[in-house]
Short mmCIF file of N, CA, C and O and ligand atoms in Angstrom, two decimals:
data_model
loop_
_atom_site.label_atom_id
_atom_site.label_comp_id
_atom_site.label_asym_id
_atom_site.label_seq_id
_atom_site.Cartn_x
_atom_site.Cartn_y
_atom_site.Cartn_z
N MET A 193 135.61 29.05 96.01
CA MET A 193 135.28 29.91 97.14
C MET A 193 135.03 31.33 96.65
O MET A 193 135.76 31.85 95.83
N PHE A 194 133.97 31.95 97.20
CA PHE A 194 133.72 33.36 96.95
C PHE A 194 134.56 34.17 97.94
O PHE A 194 134.53 33.90 99.15
N ASN A 195 135.29 35.16 97.45
CA ASN A 195 136.21 35.89 98.31
C ASN A 195 135.67 37.24 98.75
O ASN A 195 135.44 37.47 99.93
N LYS A 196 135.46 38.11 97.79
CA LYS A 196 135.08 39.49 98.13
C LYS A 196 134.26 40.05 96.98
O LYS A 196 134.19 39.44 95.90
N ILE A 197 133.64 41.19 97.22
CA ILE A 197 133.02 41.91 96.11
C ILE A 197 134.17 42.52 95.30
O ILE A 197 134.90 43.38 95.79
N GLU A 198 134.34 42.02 94.09
CA GLU A 198 135.44 42.48 93.24
C GLU A 198 135.11 43.84 92.65
O GLU A 198 135.92 44.74 92.64
N HIS A 199 133.87 43.96 92.14
CA HIS A 199 133.43 45.26 91.65
C HIS A 199 131.92 45.36 91.61
O HIS A 199 131.22 44.35 91.67
N LEU A 200 131.44 46.60 91.53
CA LEU A 200 130.04 46.88 91.25
C LEU A 200 129.98 47.42 89.83
O LEU A 200 130.72 48.34 89.49
N GLY A 201 129.10 46.85 89.02
CA GLY A 201 128.92 47.32 87.65
C GLY A 201 127.79 48.32 87.58
O GLY A 201 126.70 48.07 88.09
N ILE A 202 128.05 49.47 86.98
CA ILE A 202 127.06 50.54 86.87
C ILE A 202 126.86 50.87 85.40
O ILE A 202 127.84 51.19 84.69
N ALA A 203 125.63 50.76 84.93
CA ALA A 203 125.32 51.09 83.54
C ALA A 203 125.19 52.60 83.40
O ALA A 203 124.50 53.25 84.19
N VAL A 204 125.88 53.15 82.41
CA VAL A 204 125.88 54.61 82.21
C VAL A 204 125.59 54.93 80.73
O VAL A 204 125.88 54.12 79.85
N SER A 205 125.02 56.11 80.52
CA SER A 205 124.69 56.47 79.14
C SER A 205 125.74 57.39 78.52
O SER A 205 125.79 57.53 77.30
N ASP A 206 126.55 58.03 79.35
CA ASP A 206 127.61 58.92 78.84
C ASP A 206 128.88 58.63 79.62
O ASP A 206 129.09 59.14 80.73
N MET A 207 129.72 57.78 79.05
CA MET A 207 130.90 57.28 79.77
C MET A 207 131.82 58.40 80.25
O MET A 207 132.24 58.40 81.40
N GLN A 208 132.11 59.37 79.39
CA GLN A 208 133.06 60.41 79.78
C GLN A 208 132.51 61.22 80.96
O GLN A 208 133.24 61.54 81.90
N LYS A 209 131.22 61.53 80.91
CA LYS A 209 130.59 62.28 82.00
C LYS A 209 130.64 61.46 83.29
O LYS A 209 130.97 61.97 84.37
N SER A 210 130.35 60.16 83.20
CA SER A 210 130.33 59.32 84.40
C SER A 210 131.72 59.11 84.97
O SER A 210 131.89 59.06 86.19
N ILE A 211 132.72 58.97 84.10
CA ILE A 211 134.10 58.85 84.60
C ILE A 211 134.45 60.10 85.40
O ILE A 211 134.96 60.01 86.52
N ARG A 212 134.14 61.27 84.85
CA ARG A 212 134.44 62.52 85.58
C ARG A 212 133.71 62.55 86.93
O ARG A 212 134.30 62.91 87.95
N GLU A 213 132.44 62.16 86.92
CA GLU A 213 131.65 62.18 88.16
C GLU A 213 132.27 61.27 89.22
O GLU A 213 132.43 61.67 90.38
N PHE A 214 132.60 60.04 88.82
CA PHE A 214 133.09 59.07 89.81
C PHE A 214 134.53 59.38 90.23
O PHE A 214 134.88 59.14 91.38
N GLU A 215 135.33 59.93 89.32
CA GLU A 215 136.67 60.36 89.73
C GLU A 215 136.58 61.45 90.79
O GLU A 215 137.30 61.43 91.79
N LEU A 216 135.67 62.39 90.58
CA LEU A 216 135.50 63.49 91.52
C LEU A 216 134.91 62.97 92.84
O LEU A 216 135.37 63.32 93.92
N LEU A 217 133.92 62.11 92.73
CA LEU A 217 133.27 61.54 93.92
C LEU A 217 134.28 60.80 94.79
O LEU A 217 134.33 60.99 96.01
N LEU A 218 135.08 59.95 94.16
CA LEU A 218 135.94 59.04 94.92
C LEU A 218 137.34 59.60 95.15
O LEU A 218 138.09 59.06 95.96
N GLY A 219 137.67 60.68 94.45
CA GLY A 219 139.02 61.25 94.58
C GLY A 219 140.08 60.32 94.02
O GLY A 219 141.21 60.30 94.50
N LYS A 220 139.71 59.53 93.01
CA LYS A 220 140.64 58.57 92.41
C LYS A 220 140.48 58.61 90.90
O LYS A 220 139.43 58.95 90.39
N LYS A 221 141.56 58.22 90.22
CA LYS A 221 141.54 58.24 88.76
C LYS A 221 141.11 56.89 88.20
O LYS A 221 141.49 55.84 88.73
N CYS A 222 140.38 56.94 87.13
CA CYS A 222 140.09 55.74 86.34
C CYS A 222 141.42 55.17 85.84
O CYS A 222 142.22 55.89 85.26
N TYR A 223 141.67 53.88 86.13
CA TYR A 223 142.97 53.32 85.75
C TYR A 223 142.93 52.53 84.44
O TYR A 223 143.97 52.16 83.91
N LYS A 224 141.75 52.30 83.93
CA LYS A 224 141.67 51.50 82.70
C LYS A 224 140.32 51.69 82.02
O LYS A 224 139.29 51.73 82.69
N THR A 225 140.33 51.83 80.70
CA THR A 225 139.10 51.67 79.93
C THR A 225 139.36 50.55 78.93
O THR A 225 140.49 50.37 78.47
N GLU A 226 138.34 49.79 78.66
CA GLU A 226 138.50 48.61 77.82
C GLU A 226 137.17 48.27 77.16
O GLU A 226 136.15 48.29 77.82
N SER A 227 137.21 47.97 75.87
CA SER A 227 136.00 47.53 75.18
C SER A 227 135.98 46.01 75.15
O SER A 227 137.00 45.37 74.96
N VAL A 228 134.79 45.45 75.37
CA VAL A 228 134.60 44.00 75.22
C VAL A 228 133.65 43.83 74.03
O VAL A 228 132.44 44.02 74.14
N LEU A 229 134.25 43.55 72.88
CA LEU A 229 133.49 43.53 71.63
C LEU A 229 132.36 42.51 71.67
O LEU A 229 131.24 42.79 71.22
N SER A 230 132.63 41.32 72.26
CA SER A 230 131.62 40.25 72.27
C SER A 230 130.38 40.66 73.05
O SER A 230 129.30 40.14 72.82
N GLU A 231 130.54 41.61 73.99
CA GLU A 231 129.40 42.05 74.80
C GLU A 231 128.84 43.40 74.34
O GLU A 231 127.88 43.89 74.91
N GLY A 232 129.47 44.01 73.36
CA GLY A 232 129.01 45.32 72.88
C GLY A 232 129.07 46.38 73.95
O GLY A 232 128.18 47.21 74.09
N VAL A 233 130.18 46.36 74.72
CA VAL A 233 130.24 47.25 75.87
C VAL A 233 131.64 47.85 76.00
O VAL A 233 132.64 47.23 75.64
N LYS A 234 131.66 49.10 76.48
CA LYS A 234 132.91 49.72 76.87
C LYS A 234 132.91 49.83 78.39
O LYS A 234 131.88 50.20 78.98
N THR A 235 134.04 49.51 79.01
CA THR A 235 134.12 49.52 80.47
C THR A 235 135.18 50.53 80.92
O THR A 235 136.13 50.81 80.20
N ALA A 236 135.00 51.03 82.13
CA ALA A 236 136.01 51.88 82.77
C ALA A 236 136.08 51.49 84.23
O ALA A 236 135.03 51.26 84.86
N PHE A 237 137.29 51.39 84.78
CA PHE A 237 137.46 50.89 86.14
C PHE A 237 138.10 51.94 87.04
O PHE A 237 139.07 52.61 86.65
N ILE A 238 137.56 52.06 88.25
CA ILE A 238 138.16 52.90 89.29
C ILE A 238 138.30 52.03 90.53
O ILE A 238 137.32 51.43 90.99
N GLN A 239 139.51 51.97 91.06
CA GLN A 239 139.77 51.16 92.26
C GLN A 239 139.37 51.93 93.50
O GLN A 239 139.69 53.13 93.63
N VAL A 240 138.67 51.26 94.41
CA VAL A 240 138.32 51.85 95.72
C VAL A 240 138.64 50.81 96.77
O VAL A 240 137.89 49.84 96.93
N GLY A 241 139.73 50.97 97.48
CA GLY A 241 140.12 49.95 98.45
C GLY A 241 140.32 48.63 97.76
O GLY A 241 141.02 48.53 96.75
N GLU A 242 139.67 47.58 98.29
CA GLU A 242 139.80 46.23 97.72
C GLU A 242 138.88 46.01 96.53
O GLU A 242 138.96 44.97 95.89
N SER A 243 137.97 46.94 96.29
CA SER A 243 136.95 46.73 95.26
C SER A 243 137.09 47.79 94.17
O SER A 243 137.92 48.69 94.26
N LYS A 244 136.27 47.64 93.16
CA LYS A 244 136.30 48.56 92.03
C LYS A 244 134.89 48.96 91.65
O LYS A 244 133.94 48.25 91.95
N ILE A 245 134.81 50.09 91.00
CA ILE A 245 133.60 50.48 90.30
C ILE A 245 133.88 50.23 88.81
O ILE A 245 134.92 50.65 88.30
N GLU A 246 132.96 49.53 88.18
CA GLU A 246 133.05 49.29 86.73
C GLU A 246 131.92 50.05 86.06
O GLU A 246 130.75 49.73 86.28
N LEU A 247 132.27 51.04 85.27
CA LEU A 247 131.25 51.77 84.51
C LEU A 247 131.08 51.05 83.17
O LEU A 247 132.06 50.63 82.56
N LEU A 248 129.85 50.93 82.73
CA LEU A 248 129.52 50.16 81.53
C LEU A 248 128.71 51.02 80.58
O LEU A 248 127.64 51.53 80.96
N GLU A 249 129.21 51.19 79.37
CA GLU A 249 128.49 51.96 78.35
C GLU A 249 128.29 51.06 77.13
O GLU A 249 129.22 50.36 76.71
N ALA A 250 127.11 51.11 76.56
CA ALA A 250 126.83 50.28 75.37
C ALA A 250 127.57 50.83 74.16
O ALA A 250 127.62 52.04 73.94
N THR A 251 128.15 49.93 73.37
CA THR A 251 128.74 50.34 72.09
C THR A 251 127.93 49.78 70.93
O THR A 251 128.23 50.05 69.78
N ASP A 252 126.91 48.99 71.26
CA ASP A 252 126.09 48.34 70.23
C ASP A 252 124.65 48.40 70.74
O ASP A 252 124.37 48.02 71.88
N PRO A 253 123.71 48.92 69.91
CA PRO A 253 122.33 49.10 70.39
C PRO A 253 121.60 47.80 70.73
O PRO A 253 120.55 47.82 71.36
N THR A 254 122.16 46.65 70.33
CA THR A 254 121.51 45.38 70.66
C THR A 254 122.18 44.68 71.84
O THR A 254 121.83 43.56 72.19
N SER A 255 123.16 45.35 72.46
CA SER A 255 123.90 44.71 73.55
C SER A 255 123.06 44.65 74.82
O SER A 255 122.09 45.40 74.99
N PRO A 256 123.42 43.75 75.74
CA PRO A 256 122.67 43.66 77.01
C PRO A 256 122.64 44.99 77.77
O PRO A 256 121.62 45.32 78.39
N ILE A 257 123.73 45.75 77.74
CA ILE A 257 123.75 47.03 78.46
C ILE A 257 122.79 48.03 77.80
O ILE A 257 122.09 48.78 78.49
N ALA A 258 122.74 48.05 76.48
CA ALA A 258 121.80 48.94 75.79
C ALA A 258 120.36 48.60 76.18
O ALA A 258 119.54 49.48 76.44
N LYS A 259 120.06 47.30 76.23
CA LYS A 259 118.70 46.87 76.61
C LYS A 259 118.40 47.25 78.05
O LYS A 259 117.29 47.69 78.37
N PHE A 260 119.39 47.07 78.93
CA PHE A 260 119.22 47.45 80.34
C PHE A 260 118.92 48.95 80.45
O PHE A 260 118.00 49.36 81.16
N LEU A 261 119.70 49.77 79.74
CA LEU A 261 119.51 51.23 79.80
C LEU A 261 118.13 51.61 79.26
O LEU A 261 117.47 52.50 79.81
N ASP A 262 117.70 50.94 78.21
CA ASP A 262 116.37 51.22 77.66
C ASP A 262 115.28 50.91 78.67
O ASP A 262 114.30 51.65 78.81
N ARG A 263 115.43 49.80 79.36
CA ARG A 263 114.40 49.33 80.29
C ARG A 263 114.42 50.10 81.60
O ARG A 263 113.38 50.48 82.12
N LYS A 264 115.61 50.29 82.15
CA LYS A 264 115.71 50.78 83.53
C LYS A 264 116.42 52.11 83.67
O LYS A 264 116.39 52.72 84.73
N GLY A 265 117.12 52.54 82.64
CA GLY A 265 117.93 53.76 82.77
C GLY A 265 119.23 53.46 83.49
O GLY A 265 119.55 52.30 83.79
N GLN A 266 120.00 54.50 83.77
CA GLN A 266 121.30 54.32 84.41
C GLN A 266 121.13 53.76 85.82
O GLN A 266 120.13 54.03 86.49
N GLY A 267 122.14 53.04 86.29
CA GLY A 267 122.10 52.56 87.67
C GLY A 267 122.91 51.30 87.84
O GLY A 267 123.60 50.85 86.92
N ILE A 268 122.81 50.74 89.05
CA ILE A 268 123.58 49.52 89.35
C ILE A 268 123.09 48.39 88.46
O ILE A 268 121.89 48.12 88.38
N HIS A 269 124.02 47.76 87.80
CA HIS A 269 123.70 46.70 86.84
C HIS A 269 124.02 45.32 87.39
O HIS A 269 123.24 44.41 87.24
N HIS A 270 125.17 45.17 88.03
CA HIS A 270 125.51 43.86 88.59
C HIS A 270 126.50 43.99 89.74
O HIS A 270 127.16 45.01 89.90
N ILE A 271 126.57 42.91 90.54
CA ILE A 271 127.58 42.77 91.60
C ILE A 271 128.50 41.64 91.17
O ILE A 271 128.01 40.57 90.80
N ALA A 272 129.80 41.89 91.21
CA ALA A 272 130.77 40.87 90.80
C ALA A 272 131.56 40.39 92.01
O ALA A 272 132.07 41.21 92.78
N PHE A 273 131.63 39.08 92.16
CA PHE A 273 132.40 38.47 93.24
C PHE A 273 133.65 37.84 92.68
O PHE A 273 133.62 37.16 91.64
N ASP A 274 134.75 38.03 93.39
CA ASP A 274 136.00 37.36 93.07
C ASP A 274 135.91 35.92 93.57
O ASP A 274 135.51 35.68 94.71
N VAL A 275 136.25 34.96 92.71
CA VAL A 275 136.27 33.55 93.10
C VAL A 275 137.63 32.95 92.73
O VAL A 275 138.32 33.44 91.84
N ASN A 276 137.99 31.88 93.46
CA ASN A 276 139.28 31.22 93.21
C ASN A 276 139.25 30.36 91.95
O ASN A 276 140.21 30.31 91.21
N ASP A 277 138.14 29.62 91.81
CA ASP A 277 138.07 28.61 90.76
C ASP A 277 136.69 28.68 90.11
O ASP A 277 135.74 28.07 90.58
N ILE A 278 136.61 29.46 89.06
CA ILE A 278 135.29 29.78 88.48
C ILE A 278 134.60 28.53 87.93
O ILE A 278 133.39 28.37 88.08
N GLU A 279 135.35 27.62 87.32
CA GLU A 279 134.70 26.44 86.74
C GLU A 279 134.08 25.56 87.84
O GLU A 279 132.99 25.04 87.66
N SER A 280 134.77 25.42 88.95
CA SER A 280 134.19 24.59 90.02
C SER A 280 132.99 25.30 90.66
O SER A 280 132.03 24.65 91.08
N GLU A 281 133.00 26.64 90.72
CA GLU A 281 131.82 27.36 91.23
C GLU A 281 130.64 27.20 90.28
O GLU A 281 129.50 27.03 90.73
N ILE A 282 130.90 27.24 88.98
CA ILE A 282 129.81 27.05 88.01
C ILE A 282 129.18 25.67 88.22
O ILE A 282 127.95 25.55 88.32
N THR A 283 130.00 24.66 88.35
CA THR A 283 129.50 23.30 88.57
C THR A 283 128.70 23.23 89.87
O THR A 283 127.59 22.70 89.91
N ARG A 284 129.25 23.80 90.95
CA ARG A 284 128.59 23.77 92.25
C ARG A 284 127.23 24.47 92.20
O ARG A 284 126.23 23.98 92.73
N LEU A 285 127.18 25.63 91.53
CA LEU A 285 125.94 26.40 91.49
C LEU A 285 124.88 25.70 90.64
O LEU A 285 123.70 25.68 91.01
N ILE A 286 125.29 25.11 89.53
CA ILE A 286 124.32 24.36 88.70
C ILE A 286 123.76 23.19 89.51
O ILE A 286 122.56 22.96 89.53
N GLU A 287 124.64 22.49 90.23
CA GLU A 287 124.20 21.37 91.07
C GLU A 287 123.20 21.83 92.13
O GLU A 287 122.34 21.06 92.55
N ASN A 288 123.32 23.08 92.56
CA ASN A 288 122.43 23.61 93.59
C ASN A 288 121.21 24.32 93.01
O ASN A 288 120.49 25.02 93.74
N GLY A 289 120.99 24.18 91.71
CA GLY A 289 119.76 24.67 91.11
C GLY A 289 119.78 26.10 90.63
O GLY A 289 118.74 26.64 90.25
N PHE A 290 120.93 26.73 90.64
CA PHE A 290 121.01 28.10 90.13
C PHE A 290 121.00 28.08 88.61
O PHE A 290 121.51 27.16 87.98
N GLU A 291 120.41 29.14 88.05
CA GLU A 291 120.41 29.26 86.60
C GLU A 291 121.56 30.17 86.19
O GLU A 291 121.66 31.31 86.64
N LEU A 292 122.43 29.65 85.35
CA LEU A 292 123.57 30.44 84.89
C LEU A 292 123.36 30.92 83.47
O LEU A 292 122.83 30.19 82.63
N ILE A 293 123.75 32.17 83.22
CA ILE A 293 123.71 32.69 81.85
C ILE A 293 124.86 32.08 81.06
O ILE A 293 124.71 31.73 79.90
N HIS A 294 126.01 31.95 81.71
CA HIS A 294 127.18 31.32 81.08
C HIS A 294 127.50 30.03 81.83
O HIS A 294 127.80 30.06 83.02
N LYS A 295 127.42 28.91 81.12
CA LYS A 295 127.67 27.62 81.77
C LYS A 295 129.13 27.22 81.71
O LYS A 295 129.53 26.18 82.26
N SER A 296 129.95 28.06 81.07
CA SER A 296 131.40 27.93 81.23
C SER A 296 131.98 29.35 81.22
O SER A 296 131.35 30.28 80.70
N ALA A 297 133.15 29.49 81.81
CA ALA A 297 133.74 30.83 81.96
C ALA A 297 134.16 31.36 80.60
O ALA A 297 134.53 30.61 79.71
N LYS A 298 134.10 32.68 80.47
CA LYS A 298 134.54 33.31 79.22
C LYS A 298 135.37 34.54 79.55
O LYS A 298 135.31 35.05 80.67
N PRO A 299 136.16 35.01 78.58
CA PRO A 299 137.00 36.18 78.85
C PRO A 299 136.17 37.44 79.07
O PRO A 299 135.24 37.71 78.30
N GLY A 300 136.48 38.18 80.11
CA GLY A 300 135.83 39.45 80.38
C GLY A 300 136.85 40.57 80.39
O GLY A 300 138.01 40.37 80.03
N ALA A 301 136.41 41.76 80.82
CA ALA A 301 137.32 42.90 80.89
C ALA A 301 138.28 42.73 82.07
O ALA A 301 138.06 41.89 82.95
N ASP A 302 139.34 43.52 82.07
CA ASP A 302 140.24 43.64 83.22
C ASP A 302 140.94 42.31 83.56
O ASP A 302 141.13 41.98 84.72
N ASN A 303 141.31 41.57 82.51
CA ASN A 303 142.10 40.33 82.69
C ASN A 303 141.39 39.29 83.55
O ASN A 303 141.99 38.64 84.40
N LYS A 304 140.08 39.12 83.30
CA LYS A 304 139.30 38.19 84.11
C LYS A 304 138.65 37.11 83.24
O LYS A 304 138.33 37.34 82.07
N LEU A 305 138.43 35.96 83.87
CA LEU A 305 137.46 34.99 83.35
C LEU A 305 136.17 35.25 84.11
O LEU A 305 136.18 35.43 85.33
N ILE A 306 135.05 35.26 83.39
CA ILE A 306 133.79 35.65 84.03
C ILE A 306 132.66 34.68 83.68
O ILE A 306 132.72 33.97 82.67
N ALA A 307 131.63 34.68 84.51
CA ALA A 307 130.37 34.01 84.21
C ALA A 307 129.28 34.72 84.99
O ALA A 307 129.51 35.14 86.14
N PHE A 308 128.11 34.87 84.38
CA PHE A 308 126.98 35.54 85.02
C PHE A 308 125.92 34.53 85.43
O PHE A 308 125.67 33.55 84.71
N LEU A 309 125.29 34.80 86.57
CA LEU A 309 124.11 34.04 86.99
C LEU A 309 122.86 34.80 86.56
O LEU A 309 122.86 36.03 86.53
N HIS A 310 121.80 34.06 86.29
CA HIS A 310 120.54 34.71 85.94
C HIS A 310 119.92 35.33 87.19
O HIS A 310 119.86 34.68 88.23
N PRO A 311 119.46 36.59 87.10
CA PRO A 311 118.92 37.25 88.30
C PRO A 311 117.70 36.56 88.90
O PRO A 311 117.40 36.77 90.07
N LYS A 312 117.00 35.71 88.13
CA LYS A 312 115.84 35.07 88.74
C LYS A 312 116.24 34.01 89.76
O LYS A 312 115.43 33.60 90.59
N SER A 313 117.52 33.59 89.72
CA SER A 313 118.05 32.68 90.75
C SER A 313 118.51 33.41 92.00
O SER A 313 118.77 32.78 93.01
N THR A 314 118.70 34.72 91.90
CA THR A 314 119.43 35.45 92.94
C THR A 314 118.69 36.73 93.35
O THR A 314 119.26 37.83 93.35
N SER A 315 117.41 36.56 93.68
CA SER A 315 116.61 37.66 94.24
C SER A 315 116.61 38.92 93.37
O SER A 315 116.58 40.04 93.88
N GLY A 316 116.66 38.72 92.06
CA GLY A 316 116.55 39.86 91.15
C GLY A 316 117.84 40.59 90.91
O GLY A 316 117.85 41.61 90.21
N VAL A 317 118.95 40.10 91.48
CA VAL A 317 120.24 40.80 91.31
C VAL A 317 121.09 40.02 90.32
O VAL A 317 121.27 38.81 90.45
N LEU A 318 121.59 40.71 89.32
CA LEU A 318 122.50 40.09 88.37
C LEU A 318 123.87 39.92 89.05
O LEU A 318 124.44 40.90 89.55
N ILE A 319 124.34 38.68 89.10
CA ILE A 319 125.59 38.37 89.79
C ILE A 319 126.62 37.90 88.77
O ILE A 319 126.32 37.06 87.91
N GLU A 320 127.82 38.44 88.88
CA GLU A 320 128.95 38.02 88.06
C GLU A 320 129.98 37.34 88.98
O GLU A 320 130.21 37.81 90.09
N MET A 321 130.54 36.27 88.50
CA MET A 321 131.72 35.69 89.16
C MET A 321 132.91 36.03 88.29
O MET A 321 132.82 35.99 87.06
N CYS A 322 134.03 36.36 88.91
CA CYS A 322 135.22 36.60 88.11
C CYS A 322 136.46 36.05 88.80
O CYS A 322 136.57 36.04 90.03
N GLN A 323 137.32 35.54 87.96
CA GLN A 323 138.58 34.95 88.43
C GLN A 323 139.71 35.60 87.64
O GLN A 323 139.63 35.71 86.41
N GLU A 324 140.72 36.05 88.35
CA GLU A 324 141.88 36.66 87.70
C GLU A 324 142.54 35.62 86.77
O GLU A 324 142.75 34.49 87.19
N LYS A 325 142.81 36.03 85.54
CA LYS A 325 143.53 35.11 84.64
C LYS A 325 144.96 34.97 85.15
O LYS A 325 145.57 35.96 85.56
N SER A 326 145.46 33.76 85.09
CA SER A 326 146.79 33.51 85.68
C SER A 326 147.91 34.12 84.84
O SER A 326 148.93 34.52 85.38
N SER A 327 147.72 34.19 83.52
CA SER A 327 148.80 34.72 82.67
C SER A 327 148.93 36.22 82.84
O SER A 327 147.96 36.92 82.95
ZN1 ZN B 524 131.48 43.29 85.83
#
């Protein structure tokens, strides 16, 4: 089951500047920064009510975020939905003809298991599913 928008991912070119901007905008402090080496990305999270803003900065020039920034510049990169059972959602979506970038869940930032759908299946929007790791 899809529950809520867990976070919005925003690609940024200067993480420290963007953290300051969003902290000031939202009146809240960034509670975590974390690098995901496998994705070549550094993340920063700010909680807003039930959802979060995830800032994404490339740490590797060949990473997906670096390519996104080259192509489109800074801006909204993906919408992430909280799901109860990511593996069963992956199976359900494949059965329904969606194209998945990850056909099984993998570790993401912020203690999550994640999988991305290809934007050509979802009206041009990159969609992430994430499930809180139980441990
Ligand atoms: Zn995300």
